[in-house]
Coordinates of C-alpha atoms and ligand atoms in Angstrom, one line a residue:
M1 CA -36.8 -26.5 -0.9
F2 CA -33.2 -26.2 -0.2
N3 CA -30.8 -23.8 1.3
S4 CA -30.4 -20.7 -0.9
K5 CA -26.9 -19.8 0.4
A6 CA -25.7 -23.3 -0.3
Y7 CA -27.3 -23.1 -3.8
A8 CA -25.6 -19.8 -4.5
L9 CA -22.2 -21.2 -3.5
G10 CA -22.7 -24.3 -5.6
A11 CA -24.2 -22.6 -8.7
N12 CA -21.7 -19.8 -9.0
R13 CA -18.3 -21.2 -9.6
S14 CA -15.4 -19.2 -8.3
C15 CA -13.7 -16.9 -10.7
I16 CA -10.5 -19.1 -10.4
R17 CA -12.4 -22.3 -11.3
E18 CA -14.2 -20.5 -14.2
L19 CA -10.9 -19.4 -15.7
F20 CA -9.3 -22.8 -15.2
E21 CA -12.3 -24.5 -16.9
Y22 CA -12.0 -22.0 -19.7
G23 CA -8.3 -22.8 -20.1
R24 CA -9.1 -26.5 -20.4
S25 CA -11.7 -25.9 -23.2
R26 CA -9.4 -23.5 -24.9
A27 CA -6.5 -26.0 -24.8
A28 CA -8.6 -28.4 -26.7
V29 CA -8.9 -25.9 -29.5
V30 CA -5.5 -24.2 -29.7
G31 CA -3.3 -26.8 -28.0
E32 CA -2.2 -27.2 -24.4
E33 CA 1.2 -25.5 -25.1
N34 CA -0.5 -22.3 -26.3
V35 CA -2.7 -21.7 -23.2
L36 CA -0.7 -19.8 -20.5
D37 CA -2.9 -20.8 -17.6
F38 CA -1.7 -18.9 -14.4
S39 CA -5.1 -19.4 -12.7
L40 CA -5.0 -22.3 -10.3
G41 CA -2.7 -23.0 -7.3
N42 CA -2.1 -26.6 -8.0
P43 CA 1.5 -27.5 -7.1
S44 CA 3.5 -28.4 -10.2
I45 CA 6.5 -30.0 -8.5
P46 CA 5.9 -33.7 -7.7
A47 CA 5.7 -35.0 -4.1
P48 CA 9.2 -35.7 -2.8
Q49 CA 10.7 -39.1 -3.5
A50 CA 10.7 -39.8 0.2
V51 CA 6.9 -39.5 0.3
E52 CA 6.5 -42.0 -2.5
E53 CA 8.8 -44.4 -0.8
A54 CA 7.0 -44.0 2.6
I55 CA 3.7 -44.8 0.9
R56 CA 5.1 -48.0 -0.7
E57 CA 6.8 -49.1 2.5
I58 CA 3.7 -48.5 4.6
L59 CA 1.6 -50.5 2.2
R60 CA 4.2 -53.3 2.2
Q61 CA 4.8 -53.5 6.0
T62 CA 1.4 -52.6 7.6
P63 CA -1.7 -54.8 7.7
S64 CA -4.3 -53.5 5.4
V65 CA -7.0 -53.1 8.1
E66 CA -4.6 -50.8 9.9
V67 CA -3.6 -48.8 6.9
H68 CA -7.2 -48.2 5.9
G69 CA -8.9 -48.2 9.3
Y70 CA -10.3 -45.4 11.4
T71 CA -7.9 -43.6 13.7
P72 CA -8.8 -41.5 16.7
A73 CA -10.6 -38.3 15.6
G74 CA -7.6 -36.1 16.5
G75 CA -5.2 -38.5 14.7
D76 CA -2.8 -41.3 15.5
M77 CA -0.4 -40.5 18.3
A78 CA 2.6 -41.5 16.2
A79 CA 1.8 -38.8 13.6
R80 CA 1.0 -36.2 16.2
D81 CA 4.1 -37.0 18.1
A82 CA 6.3 -36.7 15.0
I83 CA 4.7 -33.3 14.1
A84 CA 5.2 -32.0 17.6
R85 CA 8.8 -33.0 17.7
E86 CA 9.5 -31.4 14.3
L87 CA 7.8 -28.1 15.4
N88 CA 9.8 -28.1 18.6
R89 CA 13.1 -28.8 16.8
R90 CA 12.5 -26.0 14.3
Y91 CA 11.0 -23.3 16.5
D92 CA 12.5 -24.3 19.9
W93 CA 8.9 -24.6 21.2
D94 CA 6.9 -26.9 23.5
V95 CA 4.1 -28.4 21.3
T96 CA 2.7 -31.6 22.7
P97 CA 0.8 -34.2 20.6
Q98 CA -2.3 -33.5 22.7
E99 CA -2.4 -30.0 21.4
L100 CA -2.5 -31.2 17.8
F101 CA -5.7 -32.2 15.9
L102 CA -5.0 -33.8 12.5
G103 CA -7.4 -32.6 9.8
C104 CA -8.2 -33.0 6.1
G105 CA -6.3 -30.0 4.9
A106 CA -6.4 -26.3 5.8
A107 CA -9.9 -25.7 4.4
P108 CA -11.9 -27.9 6.7
E109 CA -9.5 -27.1 9.6
L110 CA -10.3 -23.4 9.2
I111 CA -14.1 -24.2 9.2
A112 CA -13.7 -26.2 12.4
V113 CA -11.9 -23.3 14.1
F114 CA -14.4 -20.7 12.9
R115 CA -17.3 -22.8 14.1
A116 CA -15.5 -23.3 17.4
L117 CA -15.3 -19.5 17.7
A118 CA -18.9 -18.8 16.5
V119 CA -20.7 -16.9 19.3
P120 CA -23.8 -14.7 18.6
G121 CA -22.7 -11.5 16.9
G122 CA -19.1 -12.8 16.5
K123 CA -16.9 -11.5 13.7
I124 CA -13.7 -12.6 12.0
L125 CA -11.4 -10.3 10.2
A126 CA -9.3 -11.1 7.2
I127 CA -6.5 -8.8 5.8
A128 CA -6.7 -7.9 2.1
P129 CA -5.5 -9.4 -0.1
Y130 CA -6.9 -12.6 1.2
F131 CA -7.9 -16.2 0.1
P132 CA -11.5 -15.8 -1.2
E133 CA -12.8 -19.0 0.4
Y134 CA -12.5 -17.3 3.9
A135 CA -15.7 -15.4 3.2
P136 CA -18.0 -18.5 2.8
F137 CA -16.0 -20.4 5.5
V138 CA -16.6 -17.7 8.0
E139 CA -20.2 -16.8 7.1
E140 CA -21.4 -20.4 6.9
S141 CA -20.0 -20.9 10.3
G142 CA -22.4 -18.3 11.6
L143 CA -20.0 -15.4 11.9
E144 CA -19.7 -12.0 10.3
F145 CA -16.8 -11.6 7.9
G146 CA -14.9 -8.3 7.8
V147 CA -11.9 -7.2 5.7
V148 CA -9.0 -5.0 6.6
P149 CA -8.1 -3.0 3.5
A150 CA -4.8 -3.7 1.9
Q151 CA -1.7 -1.7 2.7
E152 CA -0.2 -0.8 -0.6
P153 CA 2.3 -1.3 -2.1
D154 CA 4.0 -3.7 0.3
F155 CA 0.9 -5.7 1.5
Q156 CA 2.1 -5.8 5.1
I157 CA -0.7 -5.0 7.6
D158 CA -2.3 -1.6 7.9
M159 CA -2.5 -1.4 11.7
E160 CA -4.6 1.7 11.8
A161 CA -7.2 0.2 9.5
L162 CA -7.2 -3.0 11.5
E163 CA -7.5 -1.1 14.8
A164 CA -10.5 0.8 13.4
L165 CA -12.3 -2.5 12.6
V166 CA -11.7 -4.4 15.8
T167 CA -14.7 -4.2 18.1
K168 CA -15.9 -6.2 21.2
N169 CA -17.4 -8.7 18.7
T170 CA -14.1 -9.5 17.0
Q171 CA -13.3 -13.2 17.8
A172 CA -10.3 -13.6 15.6
V173 CA -8.1 -12.2 12.9
I174 CA -6.9 -14.5 10.1
V175 CA -3.2 -14.3 9.2
N176 CA -2.0 -15.9 6.1
S177 CA 1.7 -15.7 5.5
P178 CA 3.3 -16.5 3.1
N179 CA 0.2 -15.0 1.5
N180 CA -2.2 -16.2 -1.2
P181 CA -2.5 -14.1 -3.5
S182 CA 0.4 -11.7 -2.9
G183 CA 3.3 -14.1 -2.1
V184 CA 4.3 -11.6 0.6
V185 CA 5.6 -12.8 4.0
Y186 CA 4.6 -10.8 7.0
S187 CA 7.8 -9.5 8.8
R188 CA 8.5 -10.2 12.4
E189 CA 8.0 -6.5 13.1
T190 CA 4.5 -6.6 11.4
L191 CA 3.5 -9.6 13.5
Q192 CA 4.8 -8.1 16.7
K193 CA 2.8 -4.9 16.1
L194 CA -0.3 -7.1 15.3
G195 CA 0.3 -9.1 18.5
A196 CA 0.6 -5.9 20.6
L197 CA -2.5 -4.4 19.2
L198 CA -4.6 -7.6 19.7
E199 CA -3.3 -8.0 23.3
E200 CA -4.4 -4.4 24.0
K201 CA -7.8 -4.9 22.4
S202 CA -8.3 -8.3 24.2
R203 CA -7.6 -6.6 27.5
E204 CA -9.9 -3.7 26.6
Y205 CA -12.8 -6.0 25.7
G206 CA -12.2 -8.6 28.3
H207 CA -12.0 -11.6 26.0
P208 CA -9.3 -13.0 23.8
I209 CA -9.1 -12.0 20.2
Y210 CA -7.4 -15.0 18.6
I211 CA -5.1 -15.1 15.6
V212 CA -6.0 -17.9 13.2
S213 CA -2.8 -18.5 11.4
D214 CA -3.5 -20.2 8.0
E215 CA -0.1 -21.6 7.0
P216 CA -0.3 -23.9 4.0
Y217 CA 2.7 -22.1 2.4
R218 CA 4.9 -21.9 5.5
E219 CA 7.8 -23.8 3.9
L220 CA 7.5 -22.2 0.5
V221 CA 9.9 -19.3 1.0
Y222 CA 12.8 -17.9 -1.0
D223 CA 16.0 -16.0 -0.5
G224 CA 16.2 -17.2 3.1
T225 CA 13.1 -15.1 4.1
E226 CA 12.1 -15.7 7.8
V227 CA 8.6 -16.9 8.4
P228 CA 8.1 -16.2 12.2
F229 CA 6.4 -18.8 14.3
V230 CA 3.3 -16.9 15.2
P231 CA 2.5 -18.6 18.6
A232 CA 5.9 -17.4 19.8
I233 CA 4.8 -13.8 19.1
Y234 CA 1.2 -13.9 20.2
R235 CA 0.0 -16.4 22.8
D236 CA -3.6 -16.7 21.5
T237 CA -2.7 -18.2 18.2
I238 CA -4.3 -21.2 16.6
I239 CA -2.5 -22.7 13.6
C240 CA -4.2 -24.4 10.6
Y241 CA -1.5 -26.2 8.7
S242 CA -1.7 -28.3 5.5
Y243 CA 0.7 -30.6 3.6
S244 CA -1.1 -29.7 0.3
K245 CA 1.6 -27.4 -0.9
S246 CA 4.7 -28.2 1.1
L247 CA 4.7 -31.8 0.1
S248 CA 2.6 -31.4 -3.1
L249 CA -0.2 -33.5 -1.7
P250 CA -3.3 -31.4 -2.3
G251 CA -5.5 -34.3 -3.2
E252 CA -4.6 -36.4 -0.2
R253 CA -6.2 -34.0 2.3
I254 CA -3.9 -34.0 5.3
G255 CA -2.8 -31.3 7.8
Y256 CA -3.2 -30.3 11.4
I257 CA -4.6 -27.7 13.8
Y258 CA -2.4 -26.6 16.7
V259 CA -4.4 -25.3 19.7
P260 CA -1.8 -24.3 22.3
Q261 CA -2.8 -25.2 25.9
K262 CA -1.3 -21.9 27.0
A263 CA -3.7 -19.9 24.8
T264 CA -6.6 -18.4 26.8
D265 CA -9.0 -21.2 27.7
G266 CA -6.7 -23.5 25.6
A267 CA -8.1 -26.8 26.8
A268 CA -11.7 -25.8 26.3
L269 CA -10.8 -24.3 22.9
Y270 CA -9.2 -27.6 21.8
A271 CA -12.4 -29.4 22.9
A272 CA -14.5 -26.8 21.0
V273 CA -12.4 -27.3 17.8
A274 CA -12.7 -31.1 18.1
G275 CA -16.5 -30.7 18.6
A276 CA -16.8 -28.3 15.7
A277 CA -14.9 -30.8 13.5
R278 CA -17.3 -33.5 14.6
S279 CA -20.3 -31.4 13.7
I280 CA -19.1 -31.0 10.1
G281 CA -18.6 -34.8 9.8
H282 CA -14.9 -35.1 10.5
V283 CA -14.2 -38.7 11.5
C284 CA -10.4 -38.8 11.1
A285 CA -7.8 -37.6 8.7
P286 CA -6.8 -40.1 6.0
S287 CA -5.2 -43.0 7.8
L288 CA -2.5 -43.8 5.2
F289 CA -1.4 -40.2 5.0
Q290 CA -1.2 -39.9 8.8
K291 CA 1.3 -42.7 8.6
V292 CA 3.2 -41.0 5.7
I293 CA 3.4 -37.7 7.6
A294 CA 4.7 -39.5 10.7
R295 CA 7.7 -40.5 8.6
C296 CA 8.1 -37.3 6.5
T297 CA 7.8 -34.3 8.8
Q298 CA 11.4 -33.3 8.1
I299 CA 11.3 -33.4 4.3
P300 CA 11.8 -30.0 2.7
P301 CA 10.1 -29.0 -0.6
D302 CA 12.4 -28.7 -3.6
L303 CA 11.7 -25.1 -4.5
D304 CA 14.2 -24.6 -7.4
S305 CA 11.6 -24.6 -10.2
Y306 CA 9.2 -22.3 -8.4
D307 CA 12.1 -19.9 -7.5
K308 CA 13.3 -19.8 -11.1
N309 CA 9.8 -19.0 -12.3
R310 CA 9.4 -16.4 -9.6
R311 CA 12.6 -14.5 -10.3
T312 CA 12.1 -14.6 -14.1
L313 CA 8.5 -13.3 -13.9
Y314 CA 9.1 -10.7 -11.2
E315 CA 12.1 -9.2 -12.9
A316 CA 10.4 -9.2 -16.3
L317 CA 7.3 -7.5 -14.9
V318 CA 9.2 -4.9 -13.0
A319 CA 11.4 -4.2 -16.1
A320 CA 8.2 -3.8 -18.2
G321 CA 6.9 -1.1 -15.7
Y322 CA 4.4 -3.1 -13.7
Q323 CA 3.9 -2.5 -10.0
V324 CA 4.3 -5.8 -8.1
A325 CA 5.0 -6.5 -4.4
K326 CA 8.1 -8.7 -4.3
P327 CA 6.9 -12.2 -3.7
Q328 CA 9.0 -13.9 -1.0
G329 CA 6.9 -17.0 -0.6
A330 CA 4.1 -19.3 -1.9
F331 CA 3.8 -19.5 -5.7
Y332 CA 1.8 -16.4 -6.4
L333 CA 2.5 -12.9 -7.6
F334 CA 0.1 -10.0 -7.3
V335 CA 0.4 -7.4 -10.1
K336 CA -1.3 -4.0 -10.3
A337 CA -3.4 -3.7 -13.4
P338 CA -2.0 -0.9 -15.6
E339 CA -5.5 0.5 -16.2
G340 CA -6.3 0.1 -12.4
D341 CA -9.0 -2.4 -13.2
G342 CA -8.1 -6.1 -12.5
E343 CA -11.1 -7.4 -14.4
A344 CA -10.4 -5.4 -17.5
F345 CA -6.7 -6.5 -17.4
S346 CA -7.6 -10.1 -16.9
Q347 CA -10.0 -9.9 -19.9
R348 CA -7.3 -8.3 -22.1
A349 CA -4.9 -11.1 -21.1
K350 CA -7.5 -13.8 -21.7
E351 CA -7.9 -12.6 -25.3
K352 CA -4.2 -13.6 -25.7
D353 CA -4.7 -16.9 -24.0
L354 CA -3.0 -15.7 -20.8
L355 CA -5.2 -16.6 -17.8
I356 CA -4.7 -14.5 -14.7
V357 CA -7.3 -14.0 -11.9
P358 CA -8.8 -10.6 -11.2
G359 CA -8.1 -9.4 -7.7
K360 CA -11.7 -8.4 -6.8
D361 CA -12.4 -11.7 -4.9
F362 CA -9.1 -11.3 -3.0
G363 CA -10.3 -7.8 -1.8
C364 CA -8.1 -5.8 -4.2
P365 CA -10.0 -5.0 -7.4
G366 CA -7.1 -3.1 -9.0
Y367 CA -4.9 -6.2 -9.1
C368 CA -4.5 -9.6 -10.7
R369 CA -3.1 -12.8 -9.3
L370 CA -0.6 -14.9 -11.2
C371 CA 0.1 -18.4 -10.1
Y372 CA 3.6 -19.3 -11.4
C373 CA 3.7 -23.0 -10.6
V374 CA 3.7 -23.7 -14.4
P375 CA 6.3 -25.0 -16.7
Y376 CA 9.2 -22.5 -17.2
E377 CA 8.5 -22.4 -21.0
K378 CA 5.1 -20.9 -20.2
I379 CA 6.7 -18.2 -18.0
Q380 CA 9.0 -17.3 -21.0
K381 CA 6.1 -17.3 -23.4
S382 CA 4.1 -15.0 -21.2
I383 CA 6.7 -12.2 -21.0
P384 CA 6.2 -10.7 -24.4
I385 CA 2.4 -10.8 -23.8
F386 CA 2.8 -8.9 -20.5
R387 CA 5.0 -6.4 -22.2
E388 CA 2.4 -5.9 -24.9
L389 CA -0.4 -5.5 -22.4
I390 CA 1.4 -2.6 -20.7
G391 CA 2.1 -1.0 -24.1
K392 CA 5.8 -2.0 -24.4
T393 CA 6.4 -2.9 -28.0
H394 CA 9.9 -4.3 -27.7
Ligands
PLP1 N1 -5.6 -21.4 2.8 C1 -5.0 -20.8 1.7 C2 -4.4 -19.4 1.9 C3 -4.9 -21.5 0.5 O1 -4.3 -20.9 -0.5 C4 -5.5 -22.8 0.4 C5 -5.5 -23.5 -0.9 O2 -5.1 -23.1 -1.9 C6 -6.1 -23.3 1.5 C7 -6.2 -22.6 2.7 C8 -6.7 -24.7 1.5 O3 -5.7 -25.6 1.4 P1 -6.0 -27.2 1.6 O4 -5.7 -27.8 0.3 O5 -5.0 -27.6 2.7 O6 -7.4 -27.3 2.1

């Protein structure tokens, strides 16, 4: 006997993985260059040179037992201190190393936070469109998962819909900006309205409703778009951050959780997050990469190639007549299916070796997600296909 929910999660691959695997097998038949795989969010720009140099230097200078040894569960103080200093420099804030808990990327960090917030009957809300893994992360943490319907066409937050869903059982609202899958960045005004609403509801229900700010794309923004620092807008904010995308290190599993002391019950909440991490087997974040991060907190990503892809694809899709919310961040673009059915559109595209993910799992069945961190030639090759799919013949 085994756990049926775990079995279902393992046996049914996500639609994204399924398409990606299909792409691999198709490439073996028609050639890599002929498969336009826009399915998976794997960064295509290499990790910055400074990261590579830091790795080499650390390996050269530091005794092996130290490089590969356990660190405290919350992380080495040097790394936490460097992260805190960088956050304070950027956002004029007052983060202390003691408020940071280094984790193995945003995914397990989110699970630790959800488990810390899991009380009987508790519920977590996500805002559509949303990262599909939130559902199993929340539900397997023993909480109910709810979805605030999308606000079309701009994909900011529909406050009325959100307000209607908040109850006394709401423990937190997940905010993901820049957003996967839409690439939209929530404006300061949107976040201020959200903060005001949650403040009012927290008062009404007599307990805090936290914002869990999932920020792996925080530095991936274009055209100088502002990504507001959420704890400065709403006191009861917990950040889950990851270097997977900003430093192109998704396989190295490194990030942090910021639990502000000044959040309601901040010190107890930090202890609960640390305890929840312990309960899922967190021992420490990778020691080598803690040391790398301690030296690389100020390294910006080189976004030129993503930006070129973004502008080319967005402009071509709009010119062809597609409805697309302008992506200001991350490396995704969310396009409305011309026939109003994301699965049918994805299928028609697949027949032309163009792999795009139906929006159903993101909470928007009428859309498809395009991940544009691919070689520029593939963006160019995809344009005539997109035009054909919407019925443009030239
Ligand atoms: N949250 C969002 C919105 C993501 O898109 C991803 C990964 O694609 C994650 C979390 C997980 O990131 P990590 O690699 O840091 O676990």
